[in-house]
PDB file of C-alpha atoms in Angstrom:
ATOM      1  CA  MET A   1       9.273  13.147 -19.851  1.00 79.00           C
ATOM      2  CA  SER A   2       8.204  11.686 -16.512  1.00 93.00           C
ATOM      3  CA  VAL A   3       7.219   8.323 -15.073  1.00 96.00           C
ATOM      4  CA  THR A   4       3.867   7.947 -13.340  1.00 97.00           C
ATOM      5  CA  TYR A   5       3.092   5.544 -10.510  1.00 98.00           C
ATOM      6  CA  VAL A   6       1.072   3.279 -12.818  1.00 97.00           C
ATOM      7  CA  ASP A   7       3.823   3.470 -15.462  1.00 97.00           C
ATOM      8  CA  ALA A   8       6.235   2.117 -12.855  1.00 98.00           C
ATOM      9  CA  ILE A   9       3.925  -0.820 -12.103  1.00 98.00           C
ATOM     10  CA  ARG A  10       3.618  -1.611 -15.806  1.00 98.00           C
ATOM     11  CA  GLU A  11       7.375  -1.344 -16.351  1.00 97.00           C
ATOM     12  CA  ALA A  12       8.090  -3.655 -13.436  1.00 98.00           C
ATOM     13  CA  GLN A  13       5.729  -6.281 -14.875  1.00 98.00           C
ATOM     14  CA  GLU A  14       7.321  -5.905 -18.307  1.00 98.00           C
ATOM     15  CA  LYS A  15      10.782  -6.475 -16.830  1.00 98.00           C
ATOM     16  CA  LEU A  16       9.567  -9.502 -14.872  1.00 98.00           C
ATOM     17  CA  LEU A  17       7.945 -11.055 -17.943  1.00 98.00           C
ATOM     18  CA  ARG A  18      11.060 -10.401 -20.019  1.00 98.00           C
ATOM     19  CA  GLU A  19      13.564 -11.803 -17.526  1.00 98.00           C
ATOM     20  CA  ASP A  20      11.724 -14.611 -15.726  1.00 98.00           C
ATOM     21  CA  PRO A  21       9.876 -17.276 -17.746  1.00 98.00           C
ATOM     22  CA  ARG A  22       8.039 -18.377 -14.587  1.00 98.00           C
ATOM     23  CA  VAL A  23       6.127 -15.083 -14.396  1.00 98.00           C
ATOM     24  CA  PHE A  24       2.652 -14.694 -15.892  1.00 98.00           C
ATOM     25  CA  LEU A  25      -0.160 -12.184 -15.347  1.00 98.00           C
ATOM     26  CA  TYR A  26      -3.770 -13.157 -14.678  1.00 98.00           C
ATOM     27  CA  GLY A  27      -6.795 -10.940 -14.124  1.00 98.00           C
ATOM     28  CA  GLN A  28     -10.051  -9.554 -15.473  1.00 97.00           C
ATOM     29  CA  ASP A  29      -9.668  -7.708 -18.805  1.00 97.00           C
ATOM     30  CA  ILE A  30      -5.900  -7.386 -18.437  1.00 97.00           C
ATOM     31  CA  SER A  31      -4.980  -8.908 -21.817  1.00 96.00           C
ATOM     32  CA  LYS A  32      -6.155  -7.022 -24.931  1.00 94.00           C
ATOM     33  CA  PHE A  33      -7.914  -4.302 -22.869  1.00 96.00           C
ATOM     34  CA  GLY A  34      -4.844  -3.687 -20.689  1.00 96.00           C
ATOM     35  CA  GLY A  35      -6.670  -3.751 -17.358  1.00 96.00           C
ATOM     36  CA  ALA A  36      -9.082  -1.313 -15.728  1.00 95.00           C
ATOM     37  CA  PHE A  37      -6.230   1.150 -15.082  1.00 95.00           C
ATOM     38  CA  LYS A  38      -3.990   0.149 -18.034  1.00 96.00           C
ATOM     39  CA  ALA A  39      -1.301  -1.312 -15.791  1.00 97.00           C
ATOM     40  CA  THR A  40      -0.847  -4.141 -18.326  1.00 97.00           C
ATOM     41  CA  LYS A  41      -1.326  -2.114 -21.519  1.00 96.00           C
ATOM     42  CA  GLY A  42       0.440  -3.719 -24.481  1.00 96.00           C
ATOM     43  CA  LEU A  43       1.956  -6.571 -22.472  1.00 98.00           C
ATOM     44  CA  ALA A  44      -0.280  -9.263 -24.000  1.00 97.00           C
ATOM     45  CA  GLU A  45       1.013  -8.415 -27.488  1.00 97.00           C
ATOM     46  CA  GLU A  46       4.618  -8.314 -26.252  1.00 97.00           C
ATOM     47  CA  PHE A  47       4.384 -11.583 -24.315  1.00 98.00           C
ATOM     48  CA  PRO A  48       1.825 -13.848 -26.043  1.00 97.00           C
ATOM     49  CA  GLY A  49       0.224 -16.460 -23.820  1.00 96.00           C
ATOM     50  CA  ARG A  50       1.546 -14.961 -20.575  1.00 98.00           C
ATOM     51  CA  VAL A  51      -0.973 -12.148 -19.965  1.00 98.00           C
ATOM     52  CA  LEU A  52      -4.253 -13.934 -19.474  1.00 97.00           C
ATOM     53  CA  ASP A  53      -7.848 -12.830 -18.989  1.00 97.00           C
ATOM     54  CA  SER A  54      -9.586 -14.558 -16.110  1.00 97.00           C
ATOM     55  CA  PRO A  55     -13.250 -15.320 -15.527  1.00 95.00           C
ATOM     56  CA  ILE A  56     -15.112 -12.927 -13.231  1.00 95.00           C
ATOM     57  CA  SER A  57     -14.386 -15.076 -10.204  1.00 96.00           C
ATOM     58  CA  GLU A  58     -11.779 -13.780  -7.769  1.00 96.00           C
ATOM     59  CA  ASP A  59     -11.980 -17.056  -5.853  1.00 96.00           C
ATOM     60  CA  ALA A  60     -11.073 -19.035  -8.965  1.00 97.00           C
ATOM     61  CA  MET A  61      -8.318 -16.557  -9.899  1.00 97.00           C
ATOM     62  CA  ILE A  62      -6.424 -17.024  -6.641  1.00 98.00           C
ATOM     63  CA  GLY A  63      -7.125 -20.762  -6.557  1.00 97.00           C
ATOM     64  CA  MET A  64      -5.480 -21.155  -9.950  1.00 97.00           C
ATOM     65  CA  ALA A  65      -2.546 -18.957  -8.894  1.00 98.00           C
ATOM     66  CA  VAL A  66      -1.955 -20.967  -5.717  1.00 98.00           C
ATOM     67  CA  GLY A  67      -1.760 -24.144  -7.785  1.00 98.00           C
ATOM     68  CA  ALA A  68       0.580 -22.559 -10.324  1.00 98.00           C
ATOM     69  CA  ALA A  69       2.854 -21.193  -7.590  1.00 98.00           C
ATOM     70  CA  ILE A  70       3.044 -24.591  -5.906  1.00 98.00           C
ATOM     71  CA  GLU A  71       4.215 -26.001  -9.254  1.00 97.00           C
ATOM     72  CA  GLY A  72       7.014 -23.434  -9.517  1.00 97.00           C
ATOM     73  CA  MET A  73       5.468 -20.502 -11.371  1.00 98.00           C
ATOM     74  CA  ARG A  74       5.476 -16.834 -10.201  1.00 98.00           C
ATOM     75  CA  PRO A  75       1.943 -15.568 -10.945  1.00 98.00           C
ATOM     76  CA  ILE A  76       0.966 -11.908 -10.590  1.00 98.00           C
ATOM     77  CA  ILE A  77      -2.771 -11.547 -10.046  1.00 98.00           C
ATOM     78  CA  GLU A  78      -4.503  -8.236 -10.739  1.00 98.00           C
ATOM     79  CA  MET A  79      -7.678  -7.667  -8.744  1.00 97.00           C
ATOM     80  CA  GLN A  80      -9.741  -5.095 -10.602  1.00 96.00           C
ATOM     81  CA  PHE A  81     -10.350  -3.341  -7.263  1.00 96.00           C
ATOM     82  CA  ALA A  82      -9.001  -4.231  -3.816  1.00 96.00           C
ATOM     83  CA  ASP A  83     -12.576  -4.396  -2.542  1.00 96.00           C
ATOM     84  CA  PHE A  84     -13.244  -7.460  -4.719  1.00 96.00           C
ATOM     85  CA  SER A  85     -10.400  -9.428  -3.115  1.00 97.00           C
ATOM     86  CA  SER A  86     -12.775 -10.220  -0.247  1.00 96.00           C
ATOM     87  CA  ILE A  87     -14.367 -12.763  -2.593  1.00 97.00           C
ATOM     88  CA  ALA A  88     -10.990 -14.534  -2.737  1.00 97.00           C
ATOM     89  CA  PHE A  89     -10.353 -14.148   0.997  1.00 97.00           C
ATOM     90  CA  ASN A  90     -10.474 -17.873   1.730  1.00 97.00           C
ATOM     91  CA  GLN A  91      -7.955 -18.700  -1.005  1.00 97.00           C
ATOM     92  CA  ILE A  92      -5.560 -15.953   0.145  1.00 98.00           C
ATOM     93  CA  VAL A  93      -5.599 -16.398   3.933  1.00 98.00           C
ATOM     94  CA  ASN A  94      -6.457 -20.107   4.299  1.00 97.00           C
ATOM     95  CA  GLN A  95      -4.615 -21.550   1.293  1.00 97.00           C
ATOM     96  CA  ALA A  96      -1.798 -19.243   0.116  1.00 98.00           C
ATOM     97  CA  ALA A  97      -0.834 -17.911   3.562  1.00 98.00           C
ATOM     98  CA  THR A  98      -0.741 -21.286   5.329  1.00 98.00           C
ATOM     99  CA  HIS A  99       0.581 -23.615   2.645  1.00 98.00           C
ATOM    100  CA  PHE A 100       4.273 -23.376   3.495  1.00 98.00           C
ATOM    101  CA  TYR A 101       3.564 -23.908   7.200  1.00 97.00           C
ATOM    102  CA  ARG A 102       1.444 -26.976   6.414  1.00 97.00           C
ATOM    103  CA  THR A 103       3.598 -28.618   3.756  1.00 98.00           C
ATOM    104  CA  GLY A 104       7.015 -26.930   3.486  1.00 98.00           C
ATOM    105  CA  VAL A 105       6.208 -25.935  -0.097  1.00 98.00           C
ATOM    106  CA  PRO A 106       6.224 -22.148  -0.703  1.00 98.00           C
ATOM    107  CA  VAL A 107       3.514 -20.263  -2.615  1.00 98.00           C
ATOM    108  CA  PRO A 108       5.310 -17.380  -4.367  1.00 98.00           C
ATOM    109  CA  LEU A 109       2.392 -15.418  -5.769  1.00 98.00           C
ATOM    110  CA  THR A 110       1.792 -11.665  -5.843  1.00 98.00           C
ATOM    111  CA  VAL A 111      -1.718 -10.216  -5.593  1.00 98.00           C
ATOM    112  CA  ARG A 112      -1.976  -6.633  -6.851  1.00 98.00           C
ATOM    113  CA  LEU A 113      -4.743  -4.695  -5.098  1.00 98.00           C
ATOM    114  CA  PRO A 114      -5.747  -1.298  -6.612  1.00 98.00           C
ATOM    115  CA  SER A 115      -6.578   0.266  -3.261  1.00 97.00           C
ATOM    116  CA  GLY A 116      -7.902   3.368  -1.572  1.00 95.00           C
ATOM    117  CA  GLY A 117     -10.356   6.046  -2.548  1.00 91.00           C
ATOM    118  CA  THR A 118     -10.762   8.432  -5.456  1.00 91.00           C
ATOM    119  CA  PRO A 119     -13.507  11.074  -5.929  1.00 91.00           C
ATOM    120  CA  GLY A 120     -16.829   9.476  -6.890  1.00 90.00           C
ATOM    121  CA  SER A 121     -15.759   5.844  -6.485  1.00 92.00           C
ATOM    122  CA  GLY A 122     -18.045   5.069  -3.548  1.00 91.00           C
ATOM    123  CA  PRO A 123     -18.098   2.196  -1.064  1.00 92.00           C
ATOM    124  CA  PHE A 124     -17.364  -0.728  -3.408  1.00 92.00           C
ATOM    125  CA  HIS A 125     -14.311   0.711  -5.201  1.00 93.00           C
ATOM    126  CA  SER A 126     -12.474   2.670  -2.485  1.00 93.00           C
ATOM    127  CA  GLN A 127     -11.545   0.427   0.397  1.00 95.00           C
ATOM    128  CA  SER A 128      -8.145  -0.092   1.986  1.00 96.00           C
ATOM    129  CA  MET A 129      -7.727  -3.795   2.758  1.00 96.00           C
ATOM    130  CA  GLU A 130      -4.143  -3.923   4.068  1.00 98.00           C
ATOM    131  CA  ALA A 131      -5.038  -4.432   7.728  1.00 97.00           C
ATOM    132  CA  LEU A 132      -7.214  -7.477   6.968  1.00 97.00           C
ATOM    133  CA  TYR A 133      -4.386  -9.277   5.199  1.00 98.00           C
ATOM    134  CA  ALA A 134      -1.688  -8.120   7.644  1.00 98.00           C
ATOM    135  CA  HIS A 135      -3.634  -9.901  10.390  1.00 97.00           C
ATOM    136  CA  TYR A 136      -2.769 -13.296   8.933  1.00 98.00           C
ATOM    137  CA  PRO A 137       0.607 -15.022   9.423  1.00 98.00           C
ATOM    138  CA  GLY A 138       2.264 -16.080   6.204  1.00 98.00           C
ATOM    139  CA  LEU A 139       1.432 -12.991   4.134  1.00 98.00           C
ATOM    140  CA  ILE A 140       3.648 -10.022   3.232  1.00 98.00           C
ATOM    141  CA  VAL A 141       1.713  -6.750   2.796  1.00 98.00           C
ATOM    142  CA  VAL A 142       3.361  -3.821   1.002  1.00 98.00           C
ATOM    143  CA  THR A 143       2.075  -0.272   0.430  1.00 98.00           C
ATOM    144  CA  PRO A 144       4.371   1.676  -1.948  1.00 98.00           C
ATOM    145  CA  ALA A 145       3.981   5.464  -1.792  1.00 98.00           C
ATOM    146  CA  THR A 146       6.508   6.588  -4.421  1.00 97.00           C
ATOM    147  CA  VAL A 147       7.071   5.895  -8.108  1.00 97.00           C
ATOM    148  CA  SER A 148      10.392   4.181  -7.447  1.00 97.00           C
ATOM    149  CA  ASP A 149       8.955   2.059  -4.640  1.00 97.00           C
ATOM    150  CA  ALA A 150       6.040   1.031  -6.889  1.00 98.00           C
ATOM    151  CA  TYR A 151       8.620  -0.338  -9.336  1.00 97.00           C
ATOM    152  CA  HIS A 152      11.220  -1.873  -7.043  1.00 97.00           C
ATOM    153  CA  MET A 153       8.785  -3.287  -4.477  1.00 98.00           C
ATOM    154  CA  LEU A 154       6.862  -5.132  -7.188  1.00 98.00           C
ATOM    155  CA  LEU A 155      10.103  -6.693  -8.448  1.00 98.00           C
ATOM    156  CA  GLU A 156      11.013  -7.700  -4.902  1.00 98.00           C
ATOM    157  CA  SER A 157       7.511  -9.000  -4.179  1.00 98.00           C
ATOM    158  CA  VAL A 158       7.689 -11.430  -7.100  1.00 98.00           C
ATOM    159  CA  ALA A 159      11.177 -12.565  -6.060  1.00 98.00           C
ATOM    160  CA  LEU A 160       9.994 -13.514  -2.560  1.00 98.00           C
ATOM    161  CA  ASP A 161       8.909 -17.078  -1.842  1.00 98.00           C
ATOM    162  CA  ASP A 162       6.065 -15.832   0.382  1.00 97.00           C
ATOM    163  CA  PRO A 163       2.664 -14.739  -0.963  1.00 98.00           C
ATOM    164  CA  VAL A 164       2.589 -10.938  -1.193  1.00 98.00           C
ATOM    165  CA  VAL A 165      -0.390  -8.578  -1.109  1.00 98.00           C
ATOM    166  CA  TYR A 166       0.772  -5.521  -3.077  1.00 98.00           C
ATOM    167  CA  CYS A 167      -1.476  -2.540  -2.246  1.00 98.00           C
ATOM    168  CA  GLU A 168      -1.143   0.090  -4.997  1.00 98.00           C
ATOM    169  CA  HIS A 169      -3.107   3.300  -4.416  1.00 98.00           C
ATOM    170  CA  LYS A 170      -5.405   4.307  -7.295  1.00 96.00           C
ATOM    171  CA  PHE A 171      -5.229   8.010  -6.406  1.00 95.00           C
ATOM    172  CA  LEU A 172      -1.484   7.907  -7.106  1.00 97.00           C
ATOM    173  CA  TYR A 173      -1.722   6.161 -10.496  1.00 97.00           C
ATOM    174  CA  ARG A 174      -1.476   9.246 -12.700  1.00 95.00           C
ATOM    175  CA  TRP A 175      -1.202  12.069 -10.197  1.00 93.00           C
ATOM    176  CA  LEU A 176       2.152  10.919  -8.808  1.00 96.00           C
ATOM    177  CA  LYS A 177       5.061  11.423 -11.211  1.00 95.00           C
ATOM    178  CA  ALA A 178       8.839  11.332 -11.006  1.00 94.00           C
ATOM    179  CA  PRO A 179      11.571  12.273 -13.497  1.00 93.00           C
ATOM    180  CA  ARG A 180      12.847   8.709 -13.397  1.00 92.00           C
ATOM    181  CA  ILE A 181      12.838   5.498 -11.377  1.00 92.00           C
ATOM    182  CA  ASN A 182      15.604   5.868  -8.806  1.00 86.00           C
ATOM    183  CA  GLY A 183      17.984   3.091  -7.909  1.00 80.00           C
ATOM    184  CA  ASP A 184      18.116   3.869  -4.180  1.00 74.00           C
ATOM    185  CA  GLN A 185      15.478   1.350  -3.171  1.00 84.00           C
ATOM    186  CA  LEU A 186      15.177  -0.021   0.350  1.00 95.00           C
ATOM    187  CA  PRO A 187      14.276  -3.663   1.034  1.00 97.00           C
ATOM    188  CA  ILE A 188      10.727  -4.640   1.957  1.00 97.00           C
ATOM    189  CA  GLY A 189      10.390  -4.337   5.724  1.00 97.00           C
ATOM    190  CA  LYS A 190      12.428  -1.132   5.985  1.00 98.00           C
ATOM    191  CA  ALA A 191      10.668   2.203   6.553  1.00 98.00           C
ATOM    192  CA  ARG A 192      11.911   5.511   5.131  1.00 97.00           C
ATOM    193  CA  ILE A 193      12.235   8.950   6.719  1.00 98.00           C
ATOM    194  CA  THR A 194      10.482  10.960   4.001  1.00 97.00           C
ATOM    195  CA  ARG A 195      10.761  14.296   5.776  1.00 97.00           C
ATOM    196  CA  PRO A 196      13.058  14.907   8.773  1.00 98.00           C
ATOM    197  CA  GLY A 197      11.846  16.853  11.812  1.00 98.00           C
ATOM    198  CA  LYS A 198      12.200  17.240  15.559  1.00 97.00           C
ATOM    199  CA  HIS A 199       8.859  18.334  17.058  1.00 98.00           C
ATOM    200  CA  ALA A 200       6.519  15.421  16.191  1.00 98.00           C
ATOM    201  CA  THR A 201       6.453  12.210  14.150  1.00 98.00           C
ATOM    202  CA  VAL A 202       3.766  11.275  11.625  1.00 98.00           C
ATOM    203  CA  VAL A 203       3.805   7.572  10.712  1.00 98.00           C
ATOM    204  CA  ALA A 204       1.955   7.013   7.433  1.00 98.00           C
ATOM    205  CA  TYR A 205       1.901   4.751   4.392  1.00 98.00           C
ATOM    206  CA  SER A 206       0.625   4.728   0.818  1.00 98.00           C
ATOM    207  CA  ALA A 207      -1.162   7.931  -0.337  1.00 97.00           C
ATOM    208  CA  MET A 208      -1.308   9.321   3.205  1.00 98.00           C
ATOM    209  CA  VAL A 209       2.457   9.895   3.098  1.00 98.00           C
ATOM    210  CA  HIS A 210       1.867  12.746   0.644  1.00 98.00           C
ATOM    211  CA  GLU A 211      -0.957  14.250   2.713  1.00 98.00           C
ATOM    212  CA  ALA A 212       1.310  14.118   5.784  1.00 98.00           C
ATOM    213  CA  VAL A 213       4.097  15.953   3.939  1.00 98.00           C
ATOM    214  CA  ARG A 214       1.654  18.661   2.820  1.00 98.00           C
ATOM    215  CA  ALA A 215       0.481  19.124   6.394  1.00 98.00           C
ATOM    216  CA  ALA A 216       4.077  19.240   7.651  1.00 98.00           C
ATOM    217  CA  ASP A 217       4.943  21.908   5.066  1.00 98.00           C
ATOM    218  CA  ARG A 218       1.984  24.035   6.219  1.00 98.00           C
ATOM    219  CA  LEU A 219       2.962  23.814   9.887  1.00 98.00           C
ATOM    220  CA  LYS A 220       6.511  24.767   8.961  1.00 97.00           C
ATOM    221  CA  GLU A 221       5.252  27.879   7.170  1.00 96.00           C
ATOM    222  CA  GLN A 222       2.683  28.795   9.813  1.00 93.00           C
ATOM    223  CA  GLY A 223       4.606  28.145  13.008  1.00 91.00           C
ATOM    224  CA  GLY A 224       8.086  26.916  12.274  1.00 96.00           C
ATOM    225  CA  TRP A 225       7.192  23.398  13.391  1.00 98.00           C
ATOM    226  CA  GLU A 226       9.453  20.675  12.082  1.00 98.00           C
ATOM    227  CA  ILE A 227       7.399  17.507  11.594  1.00 98.00           C
ATOM    228  CA  GLU A 228       9.078  14.210  10.772  1.00 98.00           C
ATOM    229  CA  VAL A 229       7.204  11.943   8.336  1.00 98.00           C
ATOM    230  CA  VAL A 230       7.920   8.200   8.341  1.00 98.00           C
ATOM    231  CA  ASP A 231       6.770   6.148   5.334  1.00 98.00           C
ATOM    232  CA  LEU A 232       6.232   2.569   6.543  1.00 98.00           C
ATOM    233  CA  ARG A 233       6.426   1.209   2.922  1.00 98.00           C
ATOM    234  CA  SER A 234       5.316  -2.228   4.148  1.00 98.00           C
ATOM    235  CA  VAL A 235       2.805  -2.782   6.924  1.00 97.00           C
ATOM    236  CA  LYS A 236       3.849  -6.399   7.360  1.00 98.00           C
ATOM    237  CA  PRO A 237       6.678  -6.665   8.176  1.00 98.00           C
ATOM    238  CA  LEU A 238       6.403  -3.446  10.203  1.00 98.00           C
ATOM    239  CA  ASP A 239       9.655  -1.552  10.789  1.00 98.00           C
ATOM    240  CA  ILE A 240       8.998  -0.546  14.382  1.00 98.00           C
ATOM    241  CA  ASP A 241      12.690   0.219  14.993  1.00 98.00           C
ATOM    242  CA  THR A 242      12.603   3.186  12.590  1.00 98.00           C
ATOM    243  CA  VAL A 243       9.343   4.374  14.166  1.00 98.00           C
ATOM    244  CA  LEU A 244      10.765   4.179  17.695  1.00 98.00           C
ATOM    245  CA  ALA A 245      13.943   5.973  16.629  1.00 98.00           C
ATOM    246  CA  SER A 246      11.844   8.800  15.207  1.00 98.00           C
ATOM    247  CA  VAL A 247       9.684   9.038  18.339  1.00 98.00           C
ATOM    248  CA  ALA A 248      12.871   9.142  20.405  1.00 98.00           C
ATOM    249  CA  ARG A 249      13.854  12.289  18.477  1.00 98.00           C
ATOM    250  CA  THR A 250      10.457  14.017  18.601  1.00 98.00           C
ATOM    251  CA  GLY A 251       8.602  12.696  21.690  1.00 98.00           C
ATOM    252  CA  ARG A 252       5.255  12.907  19.900  1.00 98.00           C
ATOM    253  CA  LEU A 253       3.450  10.494  17.553  1.00 98.00           C
ATOM    254  CA  LEU A 254       0.557  10.744  15.115  1.00 98.00           C
ATOM    255  CA  ALA A 255      -0.284   7.480  13.299  1.00 98.00           C
ATOM    256  CA  LEU A 256      -2.055   8.272  10.023  1.00 98.00           C
ATOM    257  CA  GLY A 257      -3.990   5.965   7.710  1.00 98.00           C
ATOM    258  CA  GLU A 258      -6.750   6.081   5.101  1.00 97.00           C
ATOM    259  CA  ALA A 259      -8.366   2.833   6.267  1.00 97.00           C
ATOM    260  CA  PHE A 260     -11.318   2.677   8.658  1.00 96.00           C
ATOM    261  CA  PRO A 261     -10.371   3.508  12.268  1.00 95.00           C
ATOM    262  CA  TRP A 262     -11.390   0.297  14.065  1.00 95.00           C
ATOM    263  CA  GLY A 263      -8.201  -1.698  14.660  1.00 93.00           C
ATOM    264  CA  GLY A 264      -5.798  -1.686  11.756  1.00 96.00           C
ATOM    265  CA  VAL A 265      -2.299  -0.468  11.002  1.00 98.00           C
ATOM    266  CA  THR A 266      -2.461   2.786  12.959  1.00 98.00           C
ATOM    267  CA  ALA A 267      -3.720   0.917  16.021  1.00 98.00           C
ATOM    268  CA  GLU A 268      -0.838  -1.539  15.679  1.00 98.00           C
ATOM    269  CA  VAL A 269       1.702   1.303  15.486  1.00 98.00           C
ATOM    270  CA  ILE A 270       0.274   2.982  18.591  1.00 98.00           C
ATOM    271  CA  SER A 271       0.191  -0.326  20.476  1.00 98.00           C
ATOM    272  CA  ARG A 272       3.812  -1.148  19.716  1.00 98.00           C
ATOM    273  CA  VAL A 273       5.103   2.332  20.545  1.00 98.00           C
ATOM    274  CA  CYS A 274       3.215   2.302  23.854  1.00 98.00           C
ATOM    275  CA  THR A 275       4.583  -1.157  24.656  1.00 98.00           C
ATOM    276  CA  ASP A 276       8.204  -0.655  23.610  1.00 97.00           C
ATOM    277  CA  GLY A 277       8.672   3.124  23.708  1.00 97.00           C
ATOM    278  CA  PHE A 278       6.325   4.556  26.317  1.00 98.00           C
ATOM    279  CA  HIS A 279       9.276   6.253  28.027  1.00 98.00           C
ATOM    280  CA  LEU A 280      10.024   8.137  24.783  1.00 98.00           C
ATOM    281  CA  LEU A 281       6.643   9.910  24.655  1.00 98.00           C
ATOM    282  CA  ASP A 282       6.076  13.468  25.856  1.00 97.00           C
ATOM    283  CA  ALA A 283       2.373  13.371  24.944  1.00 98.00           C
ATOM    284  CA  PRO A 284      -0.319  10.697  24.466  1.00 98.00           C
ATOM    285  CA  PRO A 285       0.012   9.262  20.936  1.00 98.00           C
ATOM    286  CA  ARG A 286      -2.816   9.979  18.501  1.00 97.00           C
ATOM    287  CA  ARG A 287      -4.419   8.233  15.531  1.00 98.00           C
ATOM    288  CA  LEU A 288      -6.123   9.759  12.509  1.00 98.00           C
ATOM    289  CA  ASN A 289      -8.040   7.599  10.019  1.00 98.00           C
ATOM    290  CA  SER A 290     -10.993   7.891   7.690  1.00 97.00           C
ATOM    291  CA  ARG A 291     -14.391   8.091   9.336  1.00 96.00           C
ATOM    292  CA  ASP A 292     -16.054   4.902  10.555  1.00 96.00           C
ATOM    293  CA  THR A 293     -18.653   4.747   7.777  1.00 96.00           C
ATOM    294  CA  PRO A 294     -18.705   3.255   4.264  1.00 96.00           C
ATOM    295  CA  VAL A 295     -16.830   5.457   1.786  1.00 95.00           C
ATOM    296  CA  PRO A 296     -19.285   8.024   0.289  1.00 95.00           C
ATOM    297  CA  TYR A 297     -19.813   8.581  -3.440  1.00 94.00           C
ATOM    298  CA  HIS A 298     -20.022  12.367  -3.587  1.00 95.00           C
ATOM    299  CA  PRO A 299     -16.573  13.914  -4.101  1.00 94.00           C
ATOM    300  CA  LYS A 300     -17.148  16.506  -1.363  1.00 95.00           C
ATOM    301  CA  LEU A 301     -18.289  13.849   1.110  1.00 95.00           C
ATOM    302  CA  TRP A 302     -15.358  11.660   0.092  1.00 94.00           C
ATOM    303  CA  ALA A 303     -12.959  14.532   0.761  1.00 93.00           C
ATOM    304  CA  ALA A 304     -14.499  14.993   4.215  1.00 94.00           C
ATOM    305  CA  HIS A 305     -14.351  11.258   4.935  1.00 96.00           C
ATOM    306  CA  ARG A 306     -10.590  10.764   4.617  1.00 96.00           C
ATOM    307  CA  PRO A 307      -7.729  12.542   6.399  1.00 97.00           C
ATOM    308  CA  THR A 308      -6.670  15.719   4.609  1.00 97.00           C
ATOM    309  CA  PRO A 309      -3.826  18.182   5.182  1.00 97.00           C
ATOM    310  CA  GLU A 310      -6.342  20.347   7.079  1.00 97.00           C
ATOM    311  CA  THR A 311      -7.430  17.609   9.496  1.00 98.00           C
ATOM    312  CA  ILE A 312      -3.857  16.372   9.865  1.00 98.00           C
ATOM    313  CA  CYS A 313      -2.772  19.904  10.823  1.00 98.00           C
ATOM    314  CA  ILE A 314      -5.540  20.066  13.436  1.00 98.00           C
ATOM    315  CA  ALA A 315      -4.464  16.740  14.942  1.00 98.00           C
ATOM    316  CA  LEU A 316      -0.816  17.801  14.957  1.00 98.00           C
ATOM    317  CA  ARG A 317      -1.558  21.154  16.607  1.00 98.00           C
ATOM    318  CA  GLU A 318      -3.441  19.353  19.375  1.00 97.00           C
ATOM    319  CA  LEU A 319      -0.530  16.941  19.756  1.00 98.00           C
ATOM    320  CA  LEU A 320       2.035  19.750  19.833  1.00 97.00           C
ATOM    321  CA  SER A 321       0.065  21.757  22.392  1.00 96.00           C
ATOM    322  CA  PHE A 322      -0.079  18.971  24.973  1.00 93.00           C
TER     323      PHE A 322
END
């Protein structure tokens, strides 16, 4: 028996509903239907009146949640796809993110964004929105990459008084499994060394952590290279101290992300390392992202659009040969 990534998200919500009467779930088709990805399956029957279907209006969903959070509730909002959260952008960045700074009253809401690409999902159901939300002060943005982090980081997100954008990767929902949910969680804002190494550092987050580990394993087999992989876990706050410590050990940096290449999390990592750790680098730092086009529908085009172990290996070989 194993626990999948989406199981962990469901179990975290079940625990929150059971232990905190302020928590309720709100989203499109999440009640009787259990949500587009079944992350709320069975919870409406277990907790009557606290797992609520919303109208098809992301703007109205977040507006209601902001009001409920101001009045002391802890709403968890499920966007059907992260892409659709752009319709609620004003409510998230202009209302939720700024409210405490304007009034002193916190807005403790959690917005779950099913993020990233899967084969055949195309441009409207595949986007990675973390960089957009990380740009705005007042928001916490988390990107769990493991089953245990999916569970513990959702619990911690709901406990925070700040609004949290919780980016859960759809590709990991059923593919990623673990024997159990571990109890060795780190706090939000602390990165994890997923794979130790000494020749180069790959800084990644969300599903790209697993692609980075696959690439590191290949380079170990093919050339004896020891690549260190850092899982950021949250992109805001960004644990630059752990990144700098890794670069100090390896002297080389590849920042890896699934989002589009213009700006974004990988650009922020490179900028901060160049500013605060330029003396640690033995080679120019590199970035690797998806291509700068809308996400294609065809599975083969999709696979060529995002970073893969093959393209990560190419980037790392170029970095190592400098």
